[in-house]
PDB file of C-alpha atoms in Angstrom:
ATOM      1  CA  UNK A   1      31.327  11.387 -10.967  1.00  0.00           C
ATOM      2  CA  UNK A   2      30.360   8.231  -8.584  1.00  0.00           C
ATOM      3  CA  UNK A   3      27.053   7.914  -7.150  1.00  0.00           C
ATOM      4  CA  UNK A   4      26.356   5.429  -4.163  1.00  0.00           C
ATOM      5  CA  UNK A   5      22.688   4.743  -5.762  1.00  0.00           C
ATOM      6  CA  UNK A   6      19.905   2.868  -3.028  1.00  0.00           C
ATOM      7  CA  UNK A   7      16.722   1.570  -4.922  1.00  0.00           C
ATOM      8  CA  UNK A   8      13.596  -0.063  -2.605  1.00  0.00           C
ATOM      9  CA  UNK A   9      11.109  -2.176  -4.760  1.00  0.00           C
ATOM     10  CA  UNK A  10       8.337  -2.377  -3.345  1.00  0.00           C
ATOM     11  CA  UNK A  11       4.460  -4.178  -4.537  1.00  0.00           C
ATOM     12  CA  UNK A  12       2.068  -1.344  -5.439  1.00  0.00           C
ATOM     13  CA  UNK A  13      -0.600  -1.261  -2.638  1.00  0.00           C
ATOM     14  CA  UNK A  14      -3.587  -3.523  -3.322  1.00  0.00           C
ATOM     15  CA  UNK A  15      -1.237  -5.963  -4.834  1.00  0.00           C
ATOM     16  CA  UNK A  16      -0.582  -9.366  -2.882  1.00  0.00           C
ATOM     17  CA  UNK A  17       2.520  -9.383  -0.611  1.00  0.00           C
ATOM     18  CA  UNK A  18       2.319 -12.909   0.466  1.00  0.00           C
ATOM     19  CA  UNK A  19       5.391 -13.150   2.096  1.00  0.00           C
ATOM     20  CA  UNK A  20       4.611 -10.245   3.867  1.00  0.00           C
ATOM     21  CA  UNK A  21       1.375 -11.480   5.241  1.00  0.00           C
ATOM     22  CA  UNK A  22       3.125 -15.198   6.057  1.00  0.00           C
ATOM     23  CA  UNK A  23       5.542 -12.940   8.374  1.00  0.00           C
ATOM     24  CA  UNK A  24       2.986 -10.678   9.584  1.00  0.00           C
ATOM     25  CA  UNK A  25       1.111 -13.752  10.902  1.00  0.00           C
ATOM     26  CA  UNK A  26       4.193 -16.103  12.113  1.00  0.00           C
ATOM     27  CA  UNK A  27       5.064 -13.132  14.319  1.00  0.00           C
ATOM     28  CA  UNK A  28       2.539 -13.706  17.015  1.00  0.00           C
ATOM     29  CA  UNK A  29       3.265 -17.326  17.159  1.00  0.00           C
ATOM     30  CA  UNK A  30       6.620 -16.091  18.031  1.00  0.00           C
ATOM     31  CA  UNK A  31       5.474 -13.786  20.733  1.00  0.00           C
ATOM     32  CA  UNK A  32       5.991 -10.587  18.876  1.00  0.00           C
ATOM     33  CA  UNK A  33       2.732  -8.752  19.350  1.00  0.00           C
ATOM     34  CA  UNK A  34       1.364  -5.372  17.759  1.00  0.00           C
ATOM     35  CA  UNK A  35       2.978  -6.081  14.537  1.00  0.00           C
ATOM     36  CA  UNK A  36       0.472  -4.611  11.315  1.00  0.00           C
ATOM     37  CA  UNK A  37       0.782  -4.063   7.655  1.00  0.00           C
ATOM     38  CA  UNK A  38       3.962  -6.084   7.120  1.00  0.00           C
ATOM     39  CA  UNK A  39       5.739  -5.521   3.569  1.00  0.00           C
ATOM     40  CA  UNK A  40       8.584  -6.689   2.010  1.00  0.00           C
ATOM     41  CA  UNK A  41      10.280  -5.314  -0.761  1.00  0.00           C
ATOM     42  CA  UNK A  42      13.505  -5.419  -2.242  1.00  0.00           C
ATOM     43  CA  UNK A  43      16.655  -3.242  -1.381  1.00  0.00           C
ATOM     44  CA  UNK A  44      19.171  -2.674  -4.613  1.00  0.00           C
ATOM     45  CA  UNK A  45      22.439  -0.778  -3.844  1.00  0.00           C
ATOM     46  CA  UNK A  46      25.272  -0.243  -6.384  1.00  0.00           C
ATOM     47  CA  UNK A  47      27.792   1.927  -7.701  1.00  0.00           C
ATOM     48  CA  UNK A  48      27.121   4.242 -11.131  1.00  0.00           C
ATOM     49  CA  UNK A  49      29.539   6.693 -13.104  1.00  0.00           C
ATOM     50  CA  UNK A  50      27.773   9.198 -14.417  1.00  0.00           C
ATOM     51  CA  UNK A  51      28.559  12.726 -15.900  1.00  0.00           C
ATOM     52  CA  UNK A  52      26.187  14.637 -13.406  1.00  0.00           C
ATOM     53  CA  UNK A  53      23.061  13.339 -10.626  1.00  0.00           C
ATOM     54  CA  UNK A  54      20.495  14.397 -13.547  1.00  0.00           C
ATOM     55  CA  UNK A  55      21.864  11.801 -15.717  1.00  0.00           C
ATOM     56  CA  UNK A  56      22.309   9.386 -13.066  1.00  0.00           C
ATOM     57  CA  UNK A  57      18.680   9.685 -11.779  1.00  0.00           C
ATOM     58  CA  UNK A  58      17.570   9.390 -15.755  1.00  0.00           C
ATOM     59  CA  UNK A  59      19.748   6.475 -16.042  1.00  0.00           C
ATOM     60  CA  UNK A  60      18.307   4.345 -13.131  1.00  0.00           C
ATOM     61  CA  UNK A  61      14.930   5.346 -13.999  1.00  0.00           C
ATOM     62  CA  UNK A  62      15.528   4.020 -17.037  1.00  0.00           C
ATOM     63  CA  UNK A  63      16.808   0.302 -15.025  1.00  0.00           C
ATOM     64  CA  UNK A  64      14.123   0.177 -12.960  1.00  0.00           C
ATOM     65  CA  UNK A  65      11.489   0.389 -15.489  1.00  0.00           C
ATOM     66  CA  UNK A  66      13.351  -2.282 -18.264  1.00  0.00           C
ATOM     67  CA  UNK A  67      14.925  -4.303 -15.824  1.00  0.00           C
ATOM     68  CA  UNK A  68      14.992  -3.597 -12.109  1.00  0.00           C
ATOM     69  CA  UNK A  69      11.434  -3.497 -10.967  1.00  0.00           C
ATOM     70  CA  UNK A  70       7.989  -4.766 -12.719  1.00  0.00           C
ATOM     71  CA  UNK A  71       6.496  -0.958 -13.230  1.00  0.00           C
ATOM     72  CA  UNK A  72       2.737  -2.553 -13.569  1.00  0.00           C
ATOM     73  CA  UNK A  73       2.878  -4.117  -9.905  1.00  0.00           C
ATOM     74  CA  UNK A  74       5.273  -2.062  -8.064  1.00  0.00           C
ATOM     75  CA  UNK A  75       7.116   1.365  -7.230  1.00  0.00           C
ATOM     76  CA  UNK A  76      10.622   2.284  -7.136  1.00  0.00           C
ATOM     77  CA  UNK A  77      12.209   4.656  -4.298  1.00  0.00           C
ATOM     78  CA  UNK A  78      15.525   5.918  -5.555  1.00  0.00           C
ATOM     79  CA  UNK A  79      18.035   7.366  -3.350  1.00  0.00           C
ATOM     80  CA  UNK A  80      21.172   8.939  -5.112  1.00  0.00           C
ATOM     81  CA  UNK A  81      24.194   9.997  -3.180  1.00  0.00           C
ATOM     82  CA  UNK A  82      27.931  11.092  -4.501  1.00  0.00           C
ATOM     83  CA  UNK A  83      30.064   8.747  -3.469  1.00  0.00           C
ATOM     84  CA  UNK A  84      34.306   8.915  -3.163  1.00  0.00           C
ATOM     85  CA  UNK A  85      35.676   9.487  -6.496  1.00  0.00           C
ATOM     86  CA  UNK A  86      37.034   6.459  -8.127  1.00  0.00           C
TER      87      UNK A  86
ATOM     88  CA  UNK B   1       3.197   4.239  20.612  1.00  0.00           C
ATOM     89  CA  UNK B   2       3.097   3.155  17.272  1.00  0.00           C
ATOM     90  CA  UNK B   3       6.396   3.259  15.331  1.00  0.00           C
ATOM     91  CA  UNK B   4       6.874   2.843  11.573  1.00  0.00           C
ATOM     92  CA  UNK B   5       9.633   0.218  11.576  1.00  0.00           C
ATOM     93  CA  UNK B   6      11.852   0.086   8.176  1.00  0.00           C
ATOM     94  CA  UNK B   7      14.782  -3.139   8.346  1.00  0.00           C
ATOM     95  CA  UNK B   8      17.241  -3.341   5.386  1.00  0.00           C
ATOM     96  CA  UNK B   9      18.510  -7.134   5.578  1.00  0.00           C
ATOM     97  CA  UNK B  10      21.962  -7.483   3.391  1.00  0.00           C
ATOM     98  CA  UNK B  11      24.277  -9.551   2.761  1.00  0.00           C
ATOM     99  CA  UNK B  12      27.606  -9.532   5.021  1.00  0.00           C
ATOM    100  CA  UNK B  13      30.358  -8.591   2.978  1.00  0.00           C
ATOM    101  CA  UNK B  14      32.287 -11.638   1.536  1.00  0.00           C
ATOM    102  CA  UNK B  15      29.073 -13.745   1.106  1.00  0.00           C
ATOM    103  CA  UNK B  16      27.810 -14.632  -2.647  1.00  0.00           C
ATOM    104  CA  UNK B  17      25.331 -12.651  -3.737  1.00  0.00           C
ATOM    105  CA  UNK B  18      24.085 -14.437  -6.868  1.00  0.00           C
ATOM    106  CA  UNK B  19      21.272 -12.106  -7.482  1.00  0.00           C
ATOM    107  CA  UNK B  20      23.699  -8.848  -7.437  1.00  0.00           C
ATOM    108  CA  UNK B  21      26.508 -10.698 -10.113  1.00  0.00           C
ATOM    109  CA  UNK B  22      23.401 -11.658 -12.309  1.00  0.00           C
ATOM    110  CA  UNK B  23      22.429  -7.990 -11.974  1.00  0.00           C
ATOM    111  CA  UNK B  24      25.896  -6.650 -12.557  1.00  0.00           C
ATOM    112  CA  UNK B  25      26.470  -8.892 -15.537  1.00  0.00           C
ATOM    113  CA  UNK B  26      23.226  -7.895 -17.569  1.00  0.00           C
ATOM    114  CA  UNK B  27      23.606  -4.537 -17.132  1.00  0.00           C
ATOM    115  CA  UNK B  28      26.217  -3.688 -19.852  1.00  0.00           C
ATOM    116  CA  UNK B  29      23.944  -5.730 -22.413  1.00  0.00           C
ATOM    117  CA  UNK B  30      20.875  -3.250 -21.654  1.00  0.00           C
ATOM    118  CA  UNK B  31      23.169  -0.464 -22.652  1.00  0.00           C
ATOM    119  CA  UNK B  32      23.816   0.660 -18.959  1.00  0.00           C
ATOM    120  CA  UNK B  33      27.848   1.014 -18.269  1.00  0.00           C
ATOM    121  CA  UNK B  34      29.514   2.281 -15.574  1.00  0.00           C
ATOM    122  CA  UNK B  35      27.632   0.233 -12.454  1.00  0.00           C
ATOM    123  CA  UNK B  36      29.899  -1.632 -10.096  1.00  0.00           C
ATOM    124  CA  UNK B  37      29.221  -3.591  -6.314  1.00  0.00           C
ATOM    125  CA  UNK B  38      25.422  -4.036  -7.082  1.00  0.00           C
ATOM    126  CA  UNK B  39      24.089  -6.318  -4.099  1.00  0.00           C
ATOM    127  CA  UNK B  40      20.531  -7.261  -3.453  1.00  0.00           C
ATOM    128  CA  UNK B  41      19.388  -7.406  -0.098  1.00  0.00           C
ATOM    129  CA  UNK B  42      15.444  -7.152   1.568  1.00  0.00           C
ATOM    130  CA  UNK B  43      13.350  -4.214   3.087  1.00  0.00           C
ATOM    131  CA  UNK B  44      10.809  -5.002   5.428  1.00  0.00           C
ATOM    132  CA  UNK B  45       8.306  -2.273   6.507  1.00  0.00           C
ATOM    133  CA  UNK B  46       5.633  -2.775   8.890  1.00  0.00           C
ATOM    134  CA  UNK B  47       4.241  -0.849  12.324  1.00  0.00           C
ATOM    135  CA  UNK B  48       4.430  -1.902  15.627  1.00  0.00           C
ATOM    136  CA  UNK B  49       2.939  -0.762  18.991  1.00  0.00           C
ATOM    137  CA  UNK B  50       5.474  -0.372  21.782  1.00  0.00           C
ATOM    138  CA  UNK B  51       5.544   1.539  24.824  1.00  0.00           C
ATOM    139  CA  UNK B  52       8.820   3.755  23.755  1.00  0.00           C
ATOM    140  CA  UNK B  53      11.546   3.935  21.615  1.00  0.00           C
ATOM    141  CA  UNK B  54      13.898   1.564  23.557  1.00  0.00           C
ATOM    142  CA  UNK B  55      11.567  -1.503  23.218  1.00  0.00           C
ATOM    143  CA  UNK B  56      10.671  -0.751  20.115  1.00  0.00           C
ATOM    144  CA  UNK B  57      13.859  -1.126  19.233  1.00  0.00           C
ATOM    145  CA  UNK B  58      14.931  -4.214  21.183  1.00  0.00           C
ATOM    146  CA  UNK B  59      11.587  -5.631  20.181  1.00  0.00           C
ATOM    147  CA  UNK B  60      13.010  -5.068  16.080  1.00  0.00           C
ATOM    148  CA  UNK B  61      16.751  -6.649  16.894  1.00  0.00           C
ATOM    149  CA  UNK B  62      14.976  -9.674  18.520  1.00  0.00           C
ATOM    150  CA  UNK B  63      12.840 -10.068  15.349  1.00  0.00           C
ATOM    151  CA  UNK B  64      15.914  -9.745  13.369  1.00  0.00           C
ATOM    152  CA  UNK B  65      17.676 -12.205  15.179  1.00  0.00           C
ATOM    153  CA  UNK B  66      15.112 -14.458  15.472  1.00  0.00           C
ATOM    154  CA  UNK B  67      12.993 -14.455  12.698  1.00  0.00           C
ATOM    155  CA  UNK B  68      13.602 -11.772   9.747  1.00  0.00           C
ATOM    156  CA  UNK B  69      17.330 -12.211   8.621  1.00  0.00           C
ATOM    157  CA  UNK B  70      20.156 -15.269   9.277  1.00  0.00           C
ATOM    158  CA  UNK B  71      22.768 -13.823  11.877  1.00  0.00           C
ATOM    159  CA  UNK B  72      24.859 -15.576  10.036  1.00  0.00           C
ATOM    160  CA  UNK B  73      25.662 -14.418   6.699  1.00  0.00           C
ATOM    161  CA  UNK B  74      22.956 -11.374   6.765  1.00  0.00           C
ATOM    162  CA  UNK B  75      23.338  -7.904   8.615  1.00  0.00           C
ATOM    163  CA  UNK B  76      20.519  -5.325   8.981  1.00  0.00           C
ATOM    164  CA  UNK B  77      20.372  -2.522   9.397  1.00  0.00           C
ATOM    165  CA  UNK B  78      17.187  -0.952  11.850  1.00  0.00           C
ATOM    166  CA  UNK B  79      15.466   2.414  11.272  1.00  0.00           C
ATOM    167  CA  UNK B  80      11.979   3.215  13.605  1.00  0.00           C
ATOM    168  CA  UNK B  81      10.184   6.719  13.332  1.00  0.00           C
ATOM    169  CA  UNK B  82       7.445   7.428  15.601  1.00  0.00           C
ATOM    170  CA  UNK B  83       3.948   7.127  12.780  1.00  0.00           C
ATOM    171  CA  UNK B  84       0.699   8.685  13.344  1.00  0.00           C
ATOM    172  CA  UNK B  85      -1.048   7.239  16.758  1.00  0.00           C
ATOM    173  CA  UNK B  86      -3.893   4.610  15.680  1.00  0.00           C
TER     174      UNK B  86
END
């Protein structure tokens, strides 16, 4: 089976998101107004062949926490969808 | 109204995306097979106050154009959900 597999990094709250809080305050300067608690992660999308969505889900689990994302300062959302067969 | 704003910033199809081939390529050495088209791209979550919907949303594609991708080799993609009033 093909999944269409969508993974958001994001920093665990209470750790820094600088570039976050440069855009949060260039905004104003800008003239966007009533813009708060800006945070910017990453967005991962890909492909994966796997037998069934259990084993897909274990399998990116398994990227995001050796390679993907840095498990001590952030969280993973992972979105799994089947996608066309090959 | 305050609206929890969510922007996915990608690349447009045909531009490099270095940080997806590096991905792609290290993969298969970590043991994972069977991933194809991985791209990298940027989420960007903040709130914003607006007086409905329709601004809100203008208010996000002018940021977008403006500010938070490069019209030029980027798209984004724009998703706002009403959030819990301040």
């Amino acid at each position: 089976m093909i999944f269409e597999v969508h993974i958001e990094v994001r920093h665990r709250a209470g750790v820094a998101d600088p570039e976050g809080a440069t855009i949060e305050r260039s905004l104003p300067a800008l003239g966007f107004d009533g813009v708060r608690d800006v945070h910017v992660g990453k967005s991962i999308r890909f492909t994966l062949e796997a037998t069934d969505e259990a084993s897909a889900r274990s399998e990116v689990e398994d990227m995001c926490a050796r390679f993907l994302s840095n498990p001590v300062i952030e969280d993973v959302e992972i979105h799994l969808r089947e996608g066309a067969a090959a």
